[in-house]
Coordinates of C-alpha atoms (C1' of nucleotides) in Angstrom, one line a residue:
Chain C
M1 CA -27.0 29.6 1.4
A2 CA -29.5 29.2 4.2
Y3 CA -29.1 26.8 7.0
K4 CA -31.0 23.5 6.7
I5 CA -32.3 24.1 10.3
K6 CA -33.1 27.3 12.1
F7 CA -30.1 29.1 13.7
D8 CA -31.4 28.7 17.2
N9 CA -31.8 24.9 16.7
F10 CA -28.0 24.6 16.5
F11 CA -27.9 25.4 20.1
S12 CA -29.0 21.9 21.1
Y13 CA -25.7 20.1 21.7
A14 CA -23.9 19.4 24.9
F15 CA -20.2 19.5 25.5
S16 CA -18.4 17.2 27.9
L17 CA -14.9 16.7 29.1
D18 CA -13.2 13.4 29.9
C19 CA -10.2 13.4 32.2
V20 CA -7.7 10.7 31.3
I21 CA -5.4 10.5 34.3
F22 CA -2.3 8.5 33.8
G23 CA -0.6 7.2 36.9
Y24 CA 2.7 5.5 37.1
E25 CA 3.8 2.9 39.6
K26 CA 6.2 0.0 39.6
G27 CA 7.0 0.1 35.9
M28 CA 3.5 0.4 34.7
I29 CA 1.2 3.2 33.5
H30 CA -2.4 3.0 34.8
A31 CA -5.5 5.0 33.9
L32 CA -7.9 6.2 36.6
L33 CA -11.4 5.0 35.8
I34 CA -14.8 5.2 37.5
K35 CA -17.7 2.8 37.6
R36 CA -20.8 4.6 36.4
A37 CA -23.7 4.7 38.8
M38 CA -25.8 6.5 36.3
K39 CA -27.5 5.7 33.1
P40 CA -26.5 5.2 30.3
F41 CA -23.9 2.5 30.6
M42 CA -24.7 2.1 34.3
G43 CA -22.3 -0.3 36.0
D44 CA -19.7 0.1 33.2
W45 CA -16.2 1.4 33.7
A46 CA -15.6 4.8 32.1
I47 CA -13.2 7.7 32.0
P48 CA -14.2 10.3 34.6
G49 CA -16.0 12.9 32.6
D50 CA -19.1 15.1 32.6
L51 CA -20.9 17.9 31.0
V52 CA -19.5 21.5 30.9
Y53 CA -21.7 24.2 32.5
P54 CA -22.8 27.1 30.2
D55 CA -20.5 29.7 31.9
E56 CA -17.5 27.5 32.5
D57 CA -14.1 27.7 31.0
L58 CA -13.0 24.4 29.6
S59 CA -9.9 23.9 31.7
S60 CA -11.6 24.8 34.9
A61 CA -14.5 22.6 34.0
A62 CA -12.0 19.7 33.6
S63 CA -10.6 20.2 37.1
R64 CA -14.1 20.5 38.6
I65 CA -15.3 17.4 36.9
L66 CA -12.3 15.3 38.0
T67 CA -12.7 16.5 41.6
E68 CA -16.4 15.9 41.7
L69 CA -16.1 12.3 40.6
T70 CA -12.9 11.2 42.2
K71 CA -12.0 13.9 44.8
V72 CA -8.7 14.3 43.0
E73 CA -7.4 17.9 43.2
G74 CA -4.6 20.0 42.0
V75 CA -3.4 18.0 38.9
K76 CA -2.5 19.9 35.8
L77 CA -4.8 18.8 33.0
H78 CA -3.8 19.2 29.4
P79 CA -6.3 19.5 26.5
G80 CA -6.3 16.6 24.1
Q81 CA -8.3 15.4 21.2
T82 CA -12.0 16.0 20.4
F83 CA -14.4 13.2 19.8
G84 CA -17.7 14.0 18.3
K85 CA -19.4 11.2 16.3
P86 CA -23.1 12.0 16.2
D87 CA -24.2 8.8 17.9
R88 CA -21.5 8.5 20.5
H89 CA -23.9 9.5 23.3
P90 CA -27.3 7.8 23.4
Q91 CA -29.0 10.8 25.0
G92 CA -28.2 13.5 22.4
R93 CA -25.3 15.1 20.6
V94 CA -22.5 15.3 23.1
I95 CA -19.1 16.3 21.8
T96 CA -16.2 15.7 24.2
N97 CA -12.6 16.7 24.6
A98 CA -10.2 14.4 26.3
Y99 CA -8.1 16.3 28.8
F100 CA -5.2 14.3 30.3
A101 CA -2.9 14.5 33.2
L102 CA 0.2 12.6 34.5
V103 CA 0.6 11.8 38.1
R104 CA 2.5 9.6 40.5
K105 CA -0.1 6.9 41.3
D106 CA 0.5 7.0 45.1
D107 CA 0.4 10.8 45.3
V108 CA -3.2 10.6 44.3
H109 CA -5.9 9.2 46.5
A110 CA -9.0 8.9 44.4
V111 CA -12.3 8.3 46.1
A112 CA -15.5 7.7 44.3
D113 CA -18.0 10.5 44.7
S114 CA -21.1 12.0 43.0
W115 CA -22.4 9.5 40.5
A116 CA -19.1 7.4 40.5
E117 CA -19.8 4.2 42.3
E118 CA -16.2 3.1 42.4
V119 CA -12.8 4.3 41.2
N120 CA -9.9 2.2 40.2
W121 CA -6.5 2.3 38.5
L122 CA -6.3 -0.1 35.6
P123 CA -3.1 -0.8 33.7
I124 CA -3.1 1.0 30.3
R125 CA -2.3 -2.2 28.4
D126 CA -5.1 -4.1 30.0
I127 CA -8.2 -2.0 29.8
P128 CA -11.6 -3.7 29.7
Q129 CA -14.6 -2.7 27.5
L130 CA -15.6 0.8 28.6
A131 CA -18.7 3.0 28.3
F132 CA -19.3 5.1 25.2
D133 CA -16.3 5.4 22.9
H134 CA -14.0 5.6 25.9
N135 CA -11.7 2.8 24.7
E136 CA -10.9 4.8 21.6
I137 CA -10.3 7.9 23.7
I138 CA -7.9 6.1 26.1
E139 CA -5.9 4.6 23.2
S140 CA -5.5 7.7 21.3
T141 CA -4.7 9.8 24.4
F142 CA -2.1 7.3 25.4
E143 CA -0.5 7.7 22.0
L144 CA -0.5 11.5 22.6
L145 CA 1.2 10.9 26.0
C146 CA 3.9 8.8 24.4
Q147 CA 4.5 11.6 21.8
K148 CA 4.9 14.1 24.6
L149 CA 7.2 11.9 26.6
K150 CA 9.6 12.1 23.7
R151 CA 9.6 15.9 23.5
E152 CA 8.8 17.2 27.0
P153 CA 10.2 16.5 30.4
I154 CA 6.8 15.2 31.6
C155 CA 8.3 11.9 32.8
F156 CA 9.0 13.7 36.0
D157 CA 5.3 14.1 36.7
L158 CA 5.0 10.4 36.7
L159 CA 8.1 9.5 38.6
P160 CA 8.4 9.8 42.4
E161 CA 9.9 13.1 43.5
K162 CA 13.2 11.3 44.2
F163 CA 13.9 8.6 41.7
T164 CA 16.7 6.4 40.5
L165 CA 18.0 6.5 37.0
N166 CA 16.9 3.0 36.6
E167 CA 13.3 3.9 37.5
M168 CA 13.4 6.6 34.8
Q169 CA 14.8 4.2 32.3
Q170 CA 12.0 1.7 33.1
L171 CA 9.3 4.3 32.5
Y172 CA 10.7 5.0 29.0
E173 CA 11.1 1.4 28.3
Y174 CA 7.5 0.8 29.3
S175 CA 6.0 3.6 27.3
F176 CA 8.1 3.1 24.2
D177 CA 7.7 -0.7 24.6
S178 CA 11.4 -1.3 24.0
R179 CA 14.6 -2.1 25.8
L180 CA 17.3 0.5 26.3
D181 CA 21.0 0.1 27.0
K182 CA 21.8 1.4 30.5
A183 CA 25.1 3.0 29.7
N184 CA 23.7 4.8 26.6
F185 CA 20.5 5.9 28.4
R186 CA 22.6 7.5 31.1
K187 CA 24.8 9.3 28.5
K188 CA 21.7 10.5 26.7
I189 CA 20.1 12.0 29.9
K190 CA 23.4 13.8 30.8
S191 CA 22.0 17.0 29.3
I192 CA 18.8 17.0 31.4
P193 CA 19.2 19.1 34.5
L194 CA 19.0 16.6 37.3
I195 CA 20.1 17.1 40.9
N196 CA 22.0 14.2 42.4
L197 CA 20.7 14.2 45.9
N198 CA 23.6 12.0 47.1
E199 CA 21.0 9.9 48.9
K200 CA 20.8 6.2 48.5
Q201 CA 18.1 3.7 48.2
F202 CA 17.8 1.4 51.2
N203 CA 16.4 -2.0 51.9
V204 CA 17.4 -3.3 48.5
K205 CA 19.4 -6.5 48.2
H206 CA 21.9 -5.1 45.7
R207 CA 24.1 -2.0 45.5
P208 CA 21.8 0.9 46.4
A209 CA 21.2 3.5 43.6
N210 CA 21.6 7.2 43.9
L211 CA 18.5 9.3 44.1
F212 CA 17.9 12.1 41.7
K213 CA 15.5 15.0 41.4
F214 CA 14.5 17.0 38.3
N215 CA 15.8 20.5 38.4
S216 CA 12.7 22.3 37.0
D217 CA 14.1 25.8 37.7
R218 CA 17.2 25.1 35.8
Y219 CA 15.2 23.5 33.0
A220 CA 13.0 26.6 32.8
E221 CA 16.1 28.8 32.6
L222 CA 17.6 26.7 29.8
V223 CA 14.4 26.8 27.9
E224 CA 14.2 30.5 28.4
E225 CA 17.7 30.9 26.9
E226 CA 16.6 28.7 24.1
K227 CA 19.8 26.7 24.7
Y228 CA 18.1 23.4 25.3
L229 CA 15.6 21.1 23.6
F230 CA 14.4 18.1 25.5
R231 CA 14.4 15.0 23.3
M232 CA 14.3 11.3 24.1
Chain D
M1 CA -24.1 15.4 43.6
A2 CA -26.9 16.9 41.5
Y3 CA -26.3 19.2 38.5
K4 CA -26.7 22.9 39.1
I5 CA -28.9 23.0 36.1
K6 CA -31.4 20.5 34.6
F7 CA -29.8 17.8 32.5
D8 CA -31.8 18.9 29.4
N9 CA -30.5 22.4 29.8
F10 CA -27.0 21.2 29.0
F11 CA -28.1 20.7 25.5
S12 CA -28.0 24.3 24.6
Y13 CA -24.5 24.7 23.1
A14 CA -23.5 24.8 19.5
F15 CA -20.4 23.3 18.0
S16 CA -18.6 24.9 15.1
L17 CA -15.6 24.0 13.0
D18 CA -13.0 26.4 11.6
C19 CA -10.9 25.4 8.6
V20 CA -7.4 26.8 8.6
I21 CA -6.2 26.3 5.1
F22 CA -2.4 26.8 4.7
G23 CA -1.3 27.5 1.2
Y24 CA 2.3 27.8 0.0
E25 CA 3.6 29.9 -2.8
K26 CA 6.9 31.6 -3.6
G27 CA 8.5 30.9 -0.2
M28 CA 5.6 32.1 1.9
I29 CA 2.8 30.3 3.8
H30 CA -0.6 31.9 3.5
A31 CA -3.9 31.3 5.2
L32 CA -7.2 31.3 3.4
L33 CA -9.6 33.8 5.0
I34 CA -13.1 35.0 4.3
K35 CA -14.7 38.4 4.8
R36 CA -17.9 37.9 6.8
A37 CA -21.1 39.1 5.3
M38 CA -23.0 38.1 8.4
K39 CA -23.4 39.3 11.9
P40 CA -21.6 39.2 14.2
F41 CA -18.3 40.7 13.1
M42 CA -19.8 41.5 9.7
G43 CA -17.1 42.9 7.4
D44 CA -14.3 41.4 9.4
W45 CA -11.9 38.8 8.1
A46 CA -12.2 35.4 9.6
I47 CA -11.3 31.7 9.2
P48 CA -13.9 29.9 7.2
G49 CA -16.0 28.1 9.7
D50 CA -19.6 27.4 10.6
L51 CA -21.9 25.4 12.8
V52 CA -22.0 21.6 12.7
Y53 CA -25.4 20.0 11.9
P54 CA -26.9 17.7 14.5
D55 CA -26.4 14.5 12.5
E56 CA -23.1 15.3 11.0
D57 CA -19.7 13.7 11.6
L58 CA -17.1 16.3 12.5
S59 CA -14.7 15.6 9.6
S60 CA -17.4 15.6 6.9
A61 CA -18.8 18.8 8.5
A62 CA -15.4 20.4 8.1
S63 CA -15.3 19.6 4.4
R64 CA -18.9 20.7 3.8
I65 CA -18.3 24.0 5.6
L66 CA -15.1 24.8 3.7
T67 CA -16.8 24.0 0.4
E68 CA -19.9 26.1 1.2
L69 CA -17.9 29.2 2.0
T70 CA -15.1 29.0 -0.5
K71 CA -16.0 26.3 -3.0
V72 CA -12.8 24.6 -2.2
E73 CA -13.2 20.8 -2.5
G74 CA -11.1 17.7 -2.0
V75 CA -8.6 18.9 0.5
K76 CA -7.7 16.6 3.4
L77 CA -8.6 18.3 6.7
H78 CA -6.9 17.3 9.9
P79 CA -8.5 17.9 13.3
G80 CA -6.7 20.4 15.5
Q81 CA -7.2 22.1 18.8
T82 CA -10.4 23.0 20.5
F83 CA -11.3 26.5 21.6
G84 CA -14.2 27.0 24.0
K85 CA -14.0 30.2 26.1
P86 CA -17.6 30.9 27.3
D87 CA -17.7 34.3 25.8
R88 CA -15.9 33.6 22.5
H89 CA -19.1 33.9 20.5
P90 CA -21.5 36.7 21.3
Q91 CA -24.6 34.7 20.3
G92 CA -24.3 31.8 22.7
R93 CA -21.9 29.1 23.8
V94 CA -20.1 28.0 20.7
I95 CA -17.2 25.6 21.1
T96 CA -15.1 25.2 18.0
N97 CA -12.4 22.8 16.7
A98 CA -9.8 24.1 14.3
Y99 CA -9.4 21.7 11.4
F100 CA -6.5 22.5 9.2
A101 CA -5.2 21.5 5.7
L102 CA -2.1 22.1 3.6
V103 CA -2.4 22.9 0.0
R104 CA -0.5 24.3 -2.9
K105 CA -1.9 27.8 -3.2
D106 CA -2.4 27.7 -6.9
D107 CA -4.0 24.3 -6.9
V108 CA -6.9 25.8 -5.0
H109 CA -9.3 28.3 -6.6
A110 CA -11.3 29.7 -3.7
V111 CA -14.4 31.6 -4.6
A112 CA -16.6 33.4 -2.0
D113 CA -20.0 31.8 -1.5
S114 CA -22.8 31.6 1.0
W115 CA -22.3 34.2 3.6
A116 CA -18.6 34.8 2.7
E117 CA -18.4 38.2 0.9
E118 CA -14.9 37.8 -0.2
V119 CA -12.0 35.2 0.1
N120 CA -8.3 36.0 0.2
W121 CA -5.0 34.4 1.0
L122 CA -3.0 36.3 3.6
P123 CA 0.6 35.7 4.5
I124 CA 0.7 33.9 7.8
R125 CA 3.2 36.3 9.3
D126 CA 1.0 39.3 8.5
I127 CA -2.5 38.5 9.5
P128 CA -4.8 41.5 10.5
Q129 CA -7.2 41.6 13.4
L130 CA -9.8 38.8 12.8
A131 CA -13.3 38.0 14.0
F132 CA -13.8 36.1 17.3
D133 CA -10.7 34.5 18.7
H134 CA -9.5 33.6 15.3
N135 CA -6.1 35.2 15.6
E136 CA -5.4 32.9 18.5
I137 CA -6.7 30.0 16.5
I138 CA -4.5 30.8 13.5
E139 CA -1.4 31.2 15.6
S140 CA -1.7 28.1 17.6
T141 CA -2.7 26.1 14.5
F142 CA 0.4 27.4 12.6
E143 CA 2.5 26.1 15.5
L144 CA 0.9 22.8 15.1
L145 CA 1.8 22.8 11.4
C146 CA 5.4 23.6 12.1
Q147 CA 5.5 20.7 14.6
K148 CA 4.1 18.4 11.9
L149 CA 6.5 19.6 9.3
K150 CA 9.3 18.2 11.5
R151 CA 7.8 14.8 11.8
E152 CA 5.7 14.0 8.8
P153 CA 6.3 14.4 5.1
I154 CA 3.5 17.0 4.8
C155 CA 5.7 19.5 3.1
F156 CA 4.8 17.7 -0.2
D157 CA 1.2 18.8 0.3
L158 CA 2.4 22.4 0.1
L159 CA 5.0 22.1 -2.6
P160 CA 4.1 21.9 -6.3
E161 CA 3.8 18.3 -7.6
K162 CA 7.2 18.8 -9.3
F163 CA 9.5 20.8 -7.2
T164 CA 13.2 21.6 -7.0
L165 CA 15.3 20.8 -3.9
N166 CA 15.8 24.5 -3.4
E167 CA 12.0 25.0 -3.2
M168 CA 11.8 22.3 -0.6
Q169 CA 14.6 23.9 1.4
Q170 CA 13.0 27.3 1.2
L171 CA 9.8 25.9 2.6
Y172 CA 11.6 24.6 5.6
E173 CA 13.6 27.7 6.1
Y174 CA 10.4 29.8 6.0
S175 CA 8.5 27.6 8.5
F176 CA 11.4 27.1 10.9
D177 CA 12.5 30.7 10.4
S178 CA 16.1 29.7 9.9
R179 CA 18.8 29.3 7.2
L180 CA 20.0 25.9 6.2
D181 CA 23.2 24.8 4.4
K182 CA 22.4 23.7 0.9
A183 CA 24.8 20.8 0.8
N184 CA 23.8 19.5 4.2
F185 CA 20.1 19.9 3.5
R186 CA 20.5 17.7 0.4
K187 CA 22.4 15.1 2.4
K188 CA 19.7 15.0 5.1
I189 CA 16.9 14.4 2.6
K190 CA 18.8 11.6 0.9
S191 CA 16.7 9.1 2.9
I192 CA 13.4 10.6 1.9
P193 CA 12.0 8.6 -1.1
L194 CA 12.0 11.2 -3.9
I195 CA 11.8 10.5 -7.6
N196 CA 14.2 12.5 -9.8
L197 CA 12.1 13.3 -12.8
N198 CA 15.2 14.2 -14.9
E199 CA 13.3 17.2 -16.0
K200 CA 14.7 20.7 -15.8
Q201 CA 13.4 24.1 -14.9
F202 CA 13.2 26.5 -17.8
N203 CA 13.1 30.2 -18.2
V204 CA 15.4 30.7 -15.3
K205 CA 18.5 32.9 -15.7
H206 CA 20.8 30.4 -14.0
R207 CA 21.6 26.8 -14.3
P208 CA 18.2 25.0 -14.4
A209 CA 17.5 22.7 -11.4
N210 CA 16.3 19.2 -11.5
L211 CA 12.6 18.5 -10.7
F212 CA 11.6 16.0 -8.1
K213 CA 8.5 14.3 -7.0
F214 CA 7.6 12.7 -3.7
N215 CA 7.4 8.9 -3.9
S216 CA 4.4 8.5 -1.6
D217 CA 4.0 4.8 -2.5
R218 CA 7.5 4.0 -1.5
Y219 CA 7.1 6.1 1.6
A220 CA 4.0 4.1 2.6
E221 CA 6.0 0.9 2.1
L222 CA 8.8 2.1 4.2
V223 CA 6.5 3.1 7.0
E224 CA 4.7 -0.2 6.7
E225 CA 8.0 -2.0 7.2
E226 CA 8.7 0.3 10.1
K227 CA 12.1 0.9 8.6
Y228 CA 11.8 4.6 8.3
L229 CA 11.0 7.6 10.4
F230 CA 10.6 11.0 8.8
R231 CA 12.4 13.7 10.7
M232 CA 13.6 17.1 9.7
Chain Q
dG1 C1' 31.6 -16.1 47.4
dC2 C1' 27.4 -15.2 44.7
dA3 C1' 23.5 -12.8 42.8
dA4 C1' 21.8 -8.6 41.5
dA5 C1' 21.7 -4.3 40.1
dA6 C1' 24.6 0.2 40.1
dG7 C1' 27.5 2.6 37.5
dT8 C1' 31.4 3.7 33.9
dG9 C1' 34.7 3.3 29.7
dT10 C1' 35.9 2.2 24.9
dT11 C1' 35.2 1.4 20.2
dT12 C1' 32.9 1.9 16.0
dG13 C1' 30.2 3.7 12.3
dG14 C1' 27.0 6.9 10.8
dA15 C1' 25.2 11.5 10.9
dT16 C1' 25.9 16.6 11.3
dT17 C1' 28.5 20.7 10.5
dA18 C1' 31.2 24.1 8.1
dC19 C1' 33.2 25.3 4.1
dA20 C1' 35.2 25.1 -0.4
dC21 C1' 34.7 24.3 -4.9
dC22 C1' 32.9 23.4 -9.7
dC23 C1' 28.8 23.7 -13.2
dA24 C1' 25.2 25.5 -16.4
dT25 C1' 22.4 29.1 -17.9
dG26 C1' 20.9 34.1 -19.4
dC27 C1' 22.4 38.4 -20.5
Chain H
dG1 C1' 32.7 37.5 -18.7
dC2 C1' 29.8 37.6 -14.9
dA3 C1' 25.9 37.1 -11.9
dT4 C1' 23.0 33.6 -10.2
dG5 C1' 21.7 29.8 -8.3
dG6 C1' 22.5 24.4 -9.0
dG7 C1' 25.0 20.8 -7.4
dT8 C1' 29.0 18.0 -5.0
dG9 C1' 33.1 16.7 -2.0
dT10 C1' 35.9 16.7 2.2
dA11 C1' 37.4 16.8 6.8
dA12 C1' 36.3 17.5 11.6
dT13 C1' 33.2 16.6 14.9
dC14 C1' 29.5 14.8 17.4
dC15 C1' 26.4 11.1 18.6
dA16 C1' 24.4 6.6 19.2
dA17 C1' 24.8 1.7 19.5
dA18 C1' 27.1 -2.3 21.2
dC19 C1' 29.4 -4.3 24.7
dA20 C1' 32.6 -5.1 28.3
dC21 C1' 33.9 -4.1 32.6
dT22 C1' 34.2 -2.6 37.7
dT23 C1' 31.6 -1.5 42.2
dT24 C1' 28.6 -2.1 46.1
dT25 C1' 25.1 -4.1 48.5
dG26 C1' 22.4 -8.5 51.0
dC27 C1' 22.6 -13.0 52.0

DNA sequence: GCAAAAGTGTTTGGATTACACCCATGC
DNA sequence: GCATGGGTGTAATCCAAACACTTTTGC
């Protein structure tokens, strides 16, 4: 069977990456968005994303693009789903992959650069109409995040370095959209390797909580020995 | 910041889809492969896959490609991971997405067509060197399958329409590479809506087993009511 | 003392595990 | 009868949910 078009004419698509950056702060998950100073969808909010260069590896392209648009560096981006409806980009066939990352919101100082006119964190449950099919991308990538939160200790990417157990619980309550029993939550996380720093909160008008830290070395060991499976 | 190349020059990539078809039979999972009658990698085994047409939706392209190469029709393909190393295709930048499907091996009669010289089912744990990066694609898609088997009732796509509980157990043992206790397995699956057909196996030299059927309507109802979560 | 959140213990019922046992069929 | 797998019951244990309770801080 012959192709309906010449082989060489297949090489007429572009490939882009969109970087969905989830940031956590005060019990809420936000997404890092940019205001487009470029056509199409000029002036609209969008996920930071751009076209991949011909010689670029996808994961390094994702980091480059994020840095170019928001000056955010050094976050670990994970590949996500692919979006490729023929008409999703008005200027041609652009297929995109949604990379995503999890960060502590105040570890990351995003600054608009390149063709981003403005950057902003918007709460994930309150996202306006975005450019292209970016609303769909955010929604389905957020679902992916929630799946991962259940099976991998990625909550510690979102929490502050030193966190209270209540902060951890709130993150899970927010992302699963449910209430959890304090005592049971603490029993459940007993098996996760946490370091009790024996430091206290201060300036709180109630009994100060202990601060904890994720023991990622110990976690790596446990996984290595196949003696532990994270599950929430 | 200006692009390092002209905007129009980004539209020089091709996008392909590879269809990883998992087929189950006699306690083993196989993948449907084709022998390439086309350069590059002519004569090598590969995952059935091809380039997406400019106006084509990804999921319909996946079905079309599978049918063109193997005459297999009507299987439900799920989107998978994206593979896009710059040098993965010798003829240009081709980014691919690995769609996958689960079938009963003997429901599907694959016949080589188009530029496929031959088709064959090969056991997933015994795949030879394939074209391109297809070994990597198979491996990581098989992992994805195993993940899904734990969380979604897709085992019934692999099992015969009428199956014995032991056949079901064997499928899980094979994909999780473990042994399960018969009595406990049966207790665990008590919550899955199965229909006992009150039919027996025949021509077996032991006590004939009851045949079961997955009650997909009941399952859909339960999911709708959010009263049930599949988990193995 | 009071409010507010930290932090712990107890009970209960349901699931998971390990293991033993009986049943039906072909040869 | 015996080999082979089909099919079930039980007891011990673990785990999750519900809920009550004590502790420590600021004001």
